[in-house]
CSV table of C-alpha atoms in Angstrom, one decimal:
chain,number,residue,atom,x,y,z
W,1,MET,CA,350.5,280.3,102.7
W,2,HIS,CA,347.0,280.0,101.5
W,3,TYR,CA,345.9,276.2,102.4
W,4,LYS,CA,343.1,274.9,100.1
W,5,ASN,CA,339.9,274.0,102.2
W,6,PHE,CA,339.7,270.5,100.4
W,7,PRO,CA,335.9,269.2,100.4
W,8,MET,CA,335.9,265.4,101.1
W,9,VAL,CA,333.3,262.6,100.5
W,10,PRO,CA,330.4,263.3,103.5
W,11,ARG,CA,328.9,259.8,103.5
W,12,VAL,CA,330.6,256.6,102.9
W,13,ILE,CA,329.4,252.8,103.7
W,14,PHE,CA,332.1,250.0,103.6
W,15,GLY,CA,331.4,246.3,104.0
W,16,ARG,CA,330.8,243.3,101.8
W,17,GLY,CA,326.9,243.3,100.7
W,18,SER,CA,326.7,246.8,101.2
W,19,PHE,CA,325.6,247.2,97.9
W,20,ASN,CA,322.4,245.7,99.1
W,21,GLN,CA,321.5,248.9,100.8
W,22,ILE,CA,321.5,251.0,97.7
W,23,GLN,CA,317.6,251.5,98.2
W,24,GLU,CA,317.8,252.9,101.5
W,25,ILE,CA,320.5,255.4,100.9
W,26,LEU,CA,319.0,256.8,97.6
W,27,ALA,CA,315.2,256.9,99.1
W,28,PRO,CA,315.6,260.0,100.8
W,29,LYS,CA,317.0,261.6,98.2
W,30,ARG,CA,314.4,261.4,95.6
W,31,VAL,CA,313.2,264.8,94.7
W,32,ASN,CA,310.2,263.7,93.2
W,33,THR,CA,308.6,260.8,91.0
W,34,LYS,CA,309.5,263.0,87.7
W,35,ALA,CA,313.1,263.3,88.7
W,36,PRO,CA,314.8,259.9,88.2
W,37,PHE,CA,317.9,258.3,89.4
W,38,ILE,CA,319.9,257.5,86.4
W,39,PHE,CA,322.4,254.5,86.9
W,40,LEU,CA,325.4,254.6,84.9
W,41,VAL,CA,326.7,250.9,84.8
W,42,ASP,CA,329.9,249.8,83.0
W,43,ASP,CA,328.4,247.4,80.1
W,44,VAL,CA,330.5,244.4,81.2
W,45,PHE,CA,327.8,243.8,83.7
W,46,GLU,CA,324.6,244.1,81.4
W,47,ASN,CA,324.0,240.5,81.3
W,48,ASN,CA,325.2,239.8,85.2
W,49,PRO,CA,321.7,239.3,87.2
W,50,TRP,CA,324.0,239.2,90.2
W,51,LEU,CA,324.5,243.0,89.9
W,52,ILE,CA,321.9,244.3,87.7
W,53,ASP,CA,318.8,242.5,89.3
W,54,ARG,CA,320.2,244.5,92.5
W,55,ILE,CA,319.9,247.7,91.2
W,56,PRO,CA,316.2,249.3,92.7
W,57,LEU,CA,314.7,251.2,89.6
W,58,ARG,CA,311.5,253.0,90.5
W,59,PHE,CA,309.2,255.5,88.8
W,60,LEU,CA,311.6,256.9,85.6
W,61,ASP,CA,314.4,255.6,87.1
W,62,GLN,CA,317.0,254.1,84.2
W,63,ILE,CA,320.2,252.1,83.9
W,64,ILE,CA,322.3,253.4,81.0
W,65,PHE,CA,325.3,250.8,80.1
W,66,ILE,CA,328.5,252.5,79.2
W,67,SER,CA,331.5,251.0,77.8
W,68,ALA,CA,334.9,251.6,79.4
W,69,ASP,CA,336.6,250.1,76.5
W,70,GLU,CA,337.9,254.0,76.1
W,71,GLU,CA,338.2,256.5,78.6
W,72,PRO,CA,335.7,259.2,79.0
W,73,LYS,CA,335.7,261.9,76.5
W,74,THR,CA,333.9,265.6,76.9
W,75,GLU,CA,331.6,265.2,73.9
W,76,GLN,CA,330.4,261.8,75.4
W,77,VAL,CA,329.5,263.6,78.7
W,78,ASP,CA,328.0,266.5,76.7
W,79,THR,CA,325.6,264.0,74.5
W,80,LEU,CA,324.3,262.2,77.7
W,81,VAL,CA,323.6,265.5,79.5
W,82,ALA,CA,321.7,266.5,76.2
W,83,GLU,CA,319.9,263.2,76.1
W,84,LEU,CA,318.8,263.3,79.9
W,85,LYS,CA,317.6,267.1,79.6
W,86,SER,CA,315.5,266.0,76.3
W,87,ARG,CA,314.0,262.9,78.1
W,88,PHE,CA,313.0,264.1,81.2
W,89,THR,CA,311.2,267.2,82.2
W,90,GLU,CA,313.2,267.7,85.5
W,91,ASN,CA,316.7,267.1,86.2
W,92,PRO,CA,317.6,263.7,87.9
W,93,SER,CA,317.3,263.3,91.5
W,94,GLY,CA,320.7,261.7,91.3
W,95,ILE,CA,323.4,260.1,89.0
W,96,ILE,CA,324.7,256.7,90.2
W,97,GLY,CA,328.4,255.9,88.7
W,98,ILE,CA,328.8,251.7,89.0
W,99,GLY,CA,332.1,250.3,87.7
W,100,GLY,CA,335.9,251.5,87.5
W,101,GLY,CA,337.1,255.0,87.0
W,102,THR,CA,335.9,255.6,83.9
W,103,LEU,CA,332.1,255.2,84.9
W,104,LEU,CA,332.9,257.1,88.1
W,105,ASP,CA,334.5,259.8,86.4
W,106,MET,CA,331.6,259.9,83.9
W,107,ALA,CA,328.9,259.7,86.6
W,108,LYS,CA,330.6,263.0,88.2
W,109,ALA,CA,331.3,264.8,84.6
W,110,VAL,CA,327.4,264.3,84.2
W,111,ALA,CA,326.2,265.3,87.6
W,112,ILE,CA,328.3,268.6,87.1
W,113,MET,CA,327.1,269.1,83.6
W,114,LEU,CA,323.4,268.8,84.6
W,115,THR,CA,323.6,272.2,86.2
W,116,ASN,CA,326.3,273.8,84.6
W,117,GLU,CA,325.9,275.6,81.0
W,118,GLY,CA,327.9,275.0,77.9
W,119,SER,CA,330.4,271.9,77.3
W,120,ALA,CA,332.4,269.8,79.8
W,121,ALA,CA,335.2,270.9,77.9
W,122,ASP,CA,334.8,274.3,79.2
W,123,TYR,CA,335.7,273.1,82.5
W,124,GLN,CA,338.8,271.3,82.1
W,125,GLY,CA,340.9,272.6,84.6
W,126,TRP,CA,340.9,274.0,88.3
W,127,ASP,CA,338.2,275.4,90.0
W,128,LEU,CA,336.0,276.6,87.1
W,129,VAL,CA,332.8,275.3,87.9
W,130,SER,CA,330.1,277.7,89.4
W,131,THR,CA,327.0,275.9,90.3
W,132,GLU,CA,326.7,272.7,92.7
W,133,ALA,CA,326.4,269.5,90.7
W,134,VAL,CA,323.4,267.1,90.9
W,135,TYR,CA,323.3,264.5,93.9
W,136,HIS,CA,325.9,261.5,92.7
W,137,VAL,CA,327.1,258.6,93.9
W,138,GLY,CA,330.3,256.4,93.1
W,139,ILE,CA,330.3,252.5,93.5
W,140,PRO,CA,333.6,251.2,92.3
W,141,THR,CA,333.7,247.6,90.9
W,142,ILE,CA,337.5,247.7,90.8
W,143,SER,CA,339.8,248.9,93.0
W,144,GLY,CA,343.2,251.5,92.5
W,145,THR,CA,342.1,254.3,90.8
W,146,GLY,CA,340.8,256.4,93.8
W,147,ALA,CA,338.3,258.1,91.5
W,148,GLU,CA,335.8,257.3,94.3
W,149,VAL,CA,337.4,260.0,96.5
W,150,SER,CA,339.0,262.5,94.0
W,151,ARG,CA,338.0,266.1,93.4
W,152,THR,CA,338.5,265.6,89.9
W,153,THR,CA,337.0,263.7,87.0
W,154,VAL,CA,339.7,263.0,83.9
W,155,LEU,CA,338.1,263.6,80.6
W,156,THR,CA,339.7,263.7,76.7
W,157,GLY,CA,338.3,266.9,75.2
W,158,PRO,CA,339.3,268.3,71.7
W,159,GLU,CA,342.3,270.0,72.9
W,160,LYS,CA,343.6,268.0,76.0
W,161,LYS,CA,343.0,265.4,78.5
W,162,LEU,CA,342.5,266.8,82.0
W,163,GLY,CA,340.2,266.5,84.7
W,164,ILE,CA,337.5,268.9,86.0
W,165,ASN,CA,339.1,269.7,89.1
W,166,SER,CA,336.3,271.4,91.5
W,167,ASP,CA,334.8,271.6,95.1
W,168,TYR,CA,331.6,269.8,93.3
W,169,THR,CA,333.2,267.2,92.1
W,170,PRO,CA,333.7,264.7,94.6
W,171,PHE,CA,330.6,262.4,95.2
W,172,ASP,CA,327.9,263.0,97.7
W,173,GLN,CA,327.6,259.3,98.7
W,174,VAL,CA,330.3,256.4,97.9
W,175,VAL,CA,329.2,252.5,98.3
W,176,LEU,CA,332.7,250.4,99.0
W,177,ASP,CA,331.5,246.9,98.4
W,178,PRO,CA,334.4,244.8,98.1
W,179,GLU,CA,332.4,241.6,96.7
W,180,LEU,CA,331.5,243.6,93.6
W,181,THR,CA,335.7,243.1,92.5
W,182,ARG,CA,335.5,239.6,92.8
W,183,GLY,CA,335.5,238.9,88.9
W,184,VAL,CA,338.2,241.3,87.5
W,185,PRO,CA,340.6,239.7,84.9
W,186,GLN,CA,344.1,239.3,86.4
W,187,ASN,CA,346.0,241.9,84.3
W,188,GLN,CA,343.0,244.0,84.9
W,189,TRP,CA,343.1,243.8,88.7
W,190,PHE,CA,346.9,244.5,88.6
W,191,TYR,CA,347.1,247.7,86.1
W,192,THR,CA,344.4,249.1,88.5
W,193,GLY,CA,345.9,248.4,91.5
W,194,MET,CA,349.2,249.9,90.5
W,195,ASP,CA,347.3,253.1,89.7
W,196,CYS,CA,347.0,253.2,93.6
W,197,TYR,CA,350.9,252.0,94.2
W,198,ILE,CA,352.0,254.7,91.6
W,199,HIS,CA,349.7,257.2,93.4
W,200,CYS,CA,351.5,256.7,96.3
W,201,ILE,CA,355.0,256.6,95.1
W,202,GLU,CA,354.5,259.9,93.2
W,203,SER,CA,352.7,261.5,96.6
W,204,LEU,CA,355.2,260.3,98.9
W,205,THR,CA,358.2,261.5,97.0
W,206,GLY,CA,356.9,264.8,95.8
W,207,THR,CA,357.7,268.0,96.6
W,208,TYR,CA,354.1,268.9,97.8
W,209,LEU,CA,354.4,266.1,100.5
W,210,ASN,CA,352.6,267.1,103.8
W,211,ALA,CA,351.6,265.0,107.1
W,212,PHE,CA,348.1,264.7,105.5
W,213,SER,CA,349.1,263.3,102.4
W,214,GLN,CA,351.9,261.5,103.9
W,215,SER,CA,349.5,259.4,106.7
W,216,TYR,CA,347.2,258.6,103.9
W,217,GLY,CA,349.8,257.5,101.2
W,218,GLU,CA,351.9,255.4,103.8
W,219,LYS,CA,348.6,253.4,104.6
W,220,ALA,CA,348.1,252.7,101.2
W,221,LEU,CA,351.4,251.8,100.4
W,222,GLU,CA,351.5,249.3,103.3
W,223,LEU,CA,348.3,247.6,101.8
W,224,CYS,CA,349.4,247.6,98.4
W,225,ARG,CA,352.4,245.7,99.3
W,226,ASN,CA,350.6,243.1,101.8
W,227,VAL,CA,348.4,242.6,98.7
W,228,PHE,CA,350.9,242.6,95.9
W,229,LEU,CA,354.1,241.4,97.3
W,230,GLU,CA,353.4,239.4,100.6
W,231,LYS,CA,350.1,237.6,99.7
W,232,ASN,CA,350.5,234.7,97.6
W,233,VAL,CA,346.4,234.3,96.8
W,234,ARG,CA,343.9,236.8,95.6
W,235,ASP,CA,340.9,236.3,98.3
W,236,GLU,CA,338.6,238.4,100.0
W,237,ASP,CA,341.1,239.8,102.5
W,238,SER,CA,342.9,241.2,99.4
W,239,GLU,CA,339.7,242.4,98.0
W,240,ASP,CA,338.8,244.6,101.4
W,241,LYS,CA,342.7,245.6,101.6
W,242,LEU,CA,342.7,246.9,97.8
W,243,MET,CA,339.5,249.1,98.1
W,244,MET,CA,340.9,250.5,101.3
W,245,ALA,CA,344.5,251.3,99.9
W,246,SER,CA,342.6,252.9,96.7
W,247,TRP,CA,340.5,255.1,99.0
W,248,HIS,CA,343.9,256.0,101.0
W,249,GLY,CA,345.8,256.5,97.9
W,250,GLY,CA,343.1,258.9,96.5
W,251,MET,CA,343.0,260.7,99.7
W,252,SER,CA,346.9,260.9,99.5
W,253,ILE,CA,346.8,262.9,96.1
W,254,ALA,CA,343.9,264.8,97.0
W,255,TYR,CA,346.0,267.2,99.2
W,256,SER,CA,349.1,266.9,96.9
W,257,GLN,CA,349.4,265.9,93.6
W,258,VAL,CA,350.7,262.9,91.4
W,259,GLY,CA,353.8,263.0,89.2
W,260,VAL,CA,356.1,262.0,86.4
W,261,ALA,CA,354.1,258.7,85.6
W,262,HIS,CA,350.8,260.1,85.5
W,263,ALA,CA,352.0,263.6,83.6
W,264,MET,CA,353.5,261.2,80.9
W,265,SER,CA,350.6,258.6,80.6
W,266,TYR,CA,348.1,261.5,79.8
W,267,GLY,CA,349.9,261.9,76.7
W,268,LEU,CA,349.6,258.3,75.7
W,269,SER,CA,345.8,257.8,76.5
W,270,TYR,CA,345.3,261.1,74.3
W,271,LEU,CA,347.1,260.3,71.5
W,272,LEU,CA,346.8,256.2,71.7
W,273,GLY,CA,343.7,256.0,73.6
W,274,THR,CA,345.8,253.8,76.1
W,275,LYS,CA,343.7,253.0,79.1
W,276,HIS,CA,344.8,254.8,82.5
W,277,GLY,CA,346.2,251.8,84.8
W,278,ILE,CA,348.0,250.1,82.0
W,279,GLY,CA,349.3,253.3,80.9
W,280,ASN,CA,350.8,254.3,84.2
W,281,CYS,CA,352.2,250.7,84.1
W,282,ILE,CA,354.0,251.3,80.8
W,283,VAL,CA,355.5,254.6,81.8
W,284,PHE,CA,356.4,253.8,85.5
W,285,ASN,CA,358.3,250.7,84.2
W,286,HIS,CA,360.8,253.3,82.6
W,287,LEU,CA,361.2,255.7,85.4
W,288,GLU,CA,364.2,254.5,87.5
W,289,GLU,CA,365.8,258.0,87.3
W,290,PHE,CA,362.9,259.5,89.5
W,291,TYR,CA,361.5,256.9,91.3
W,292,PRO,CA,364.5,253.9,91.8
W,293,GLN,CA,363.2,252.5,94.6
W,294,GLY,CA,359.7,252.7,93.6
W,295,VAL,CA,360.5,251.3,89.9
W,296,SER,CA,362.5,248.3,91.5
W,297,GLU,CA,359.4,247.3,93.9
W,298,PHE,CA,357.1,247.4,91.0
W,299,LYS,CA,359.3,245.4,88.8
W,300,LYS,CA,359.0,242.8,91.7
W,301,MET,CA,355.4,242.8,91.4
W,302,VAL,CA,355.4,242.5,87.7
W,303,ARG,CA,357.3,239.3,88.0
W,304,LYS,CA,355.7,237.6,91.0
W,305,HIS,CA,352.2,238.1,89.0
W,306,ASP,CA,353.4,237.3,85.7
W,307,ILE,CA,352.1,240.4,84.1
W,308,ASP,CA,352.7,241.6,80.5
W,309,ILE,CA,353.7,245.1,80.5
W,310,PRO,CA,353.5,246.2,76.6
W,311,THR,CA,356.6,247.9,75.1
W,312,GLY,CA,357.5,249.6,71.6
W,313,ILE,CA,353.7,251.0,71.9
W,314,CYS,CA,355.7,254.6,70.5
W,315,ALA,CA,358.2,253.1,68.2
W,316,ASN,CA,356.4,253.9,65.0
W,317,LEU,CA,355.1,257.0,65.9
W,318,THR,CA,355.8,260.4,63.7
W,319,ASN,CA,357.5,263.7,65.1
W,320,LYS,CA,354.0,265.3,64.8
W,321,GLU,CA,352.7,262.5,66.9
W,322,LEU,CA,355.5,262.3,69.6
W,323,ASN,CA,355.0,266.2,69.7
W,324,LYS,CA,351.3,266.0,70.6
W,325,MET,CA,352.0,264.0,73.3
W,326,ILE,CA,354.9,265.9,74.8
W,327,ASP,CA,352.3,269.1,74.4
W,328,ILE,CA,349.6,267.2,77.0
W,329,ALA,CA,352.3,266.0,79.2
W,330,LEU,CA,353.9,269.5,79.8
W,331,MET,CA,350.1,271.0,80.3
W,332,LEU,CA,350.2,269.5,83.7
W,333,VAL,CA,352.3,271.9,85.5
W,334,PRO,CA,351.3,271.0,89.1
W,335,LEU,CA,352.3,267.1,88.4
W,336,TRP,CA,355.8,268.1,87.1
W,337,GLU,CA,356.2,270.9,90.2
W,338,ASN,CA,355.4,268.0,92.6
W,339,ALA,CA,357.9,265.5,91.1
W,340,LEU,CA,360.7,267.7,90.6
W,341,GLY,CA,360.1,271.4,91.9
W,342,LYS,CA,359.6,274.8,90.8
W,343,ASN,CA,362.7,274.4,88.5
W,344,TRP,CA,361.2,271.4,86.9
W,345,GLN,CA,361.4,272.9,83.2
W,346,GLU,CA,365.5,272.9,83.8
W,347,ILE,CA,365.0,269.0,83.8
W,348,ILE,CA,362.1,268.2,81.3
W,349,THR,CA,362.9,269.5,78.1
W,350,ARG,CA,360.9,268.4,75.0
W,351,GLU,CA,364.0,266.6,73.7
W,352,LYS,CA,364.1,264.5,77.1
W,353,LEU,CA,360.1,263.5,77.0
W,354,LYS,CA,360.7,262.7,73.3
W,355,THR,CA,363.6,260.2,74.3
W,356,MET,CA,361.9,259.0,77.0
W,357,TYR,CA,358.7,258.4,75.1
W,358,LYS,CA,360.4,256.4,72.5
W,359,LYS,CA,361.6,253.7,75.1
W,360,MET,CA,358.3,253.1,75.7
């Protein structure tokens, strides 16, 4: 066996109000006054002084607001990197992502591409990055994606939706402040929280499972069950727990893999632009064959929180469109292998995927 020497986030701060310490965290990392800190912030906060006024801008530092309506694209990363290179004489001292999975992935990808030649699309895959990224910090404002702790940054490119999976992708610093998640709308809170729940189910039932992944996955699952099944209110305790569930869920898949729901939701996202959290929910809703207990429990959570899971989104797709989604899903070999084992191709045929997509 050859084991993966996995990089972890070296520094993390957790606590309500810990966002207020961002200045003391960043100050020692400033290269010089010409190398700015660039804050990539979800544009939902653009008119929110409660958050924006606490971002410490000095010298040439800048806030760039980015919409999370669509998931990050390689082209968007390339444009932003080119803009930063033309605007400043030196590479930034750091890139700070503030938002959900989209903003965290954008921050990771931009930090990588500032020091690596070519297009972000050239690095979609496993271990293709050769040069260490610019210092980068992740500050999640919604819980569930695990992007704050993962070694990937998921991007939609011209040919595929796939992450830049590398040892240089994980953040150098993460700030976990549950207070930042307080205004998340109910549906979004649920969809993103379910991303974490589905990470756990896929990891804990997968063929790649080991004690490292299991220990994190079981804890994340316990926290998800507490937040979404046992508790009847969204309060500070649930914000704290869901933030830690996201962290543990991300750590669980770090040393294993996700599975069927993620593979198929990548197809939805690539073709229809379906957001990751809701896409996973749409797919997982139909996966009793693979995850009977997980899907049953998921449906209980949907009923308890009165959440709407869209249906019929693939009903009017052409064969060409369905085939493109199937191509995208089948590219994700490690996910299928984790879910179903080495002989997964005997179970997952193009015809089977087509039938499954048509139910969604």
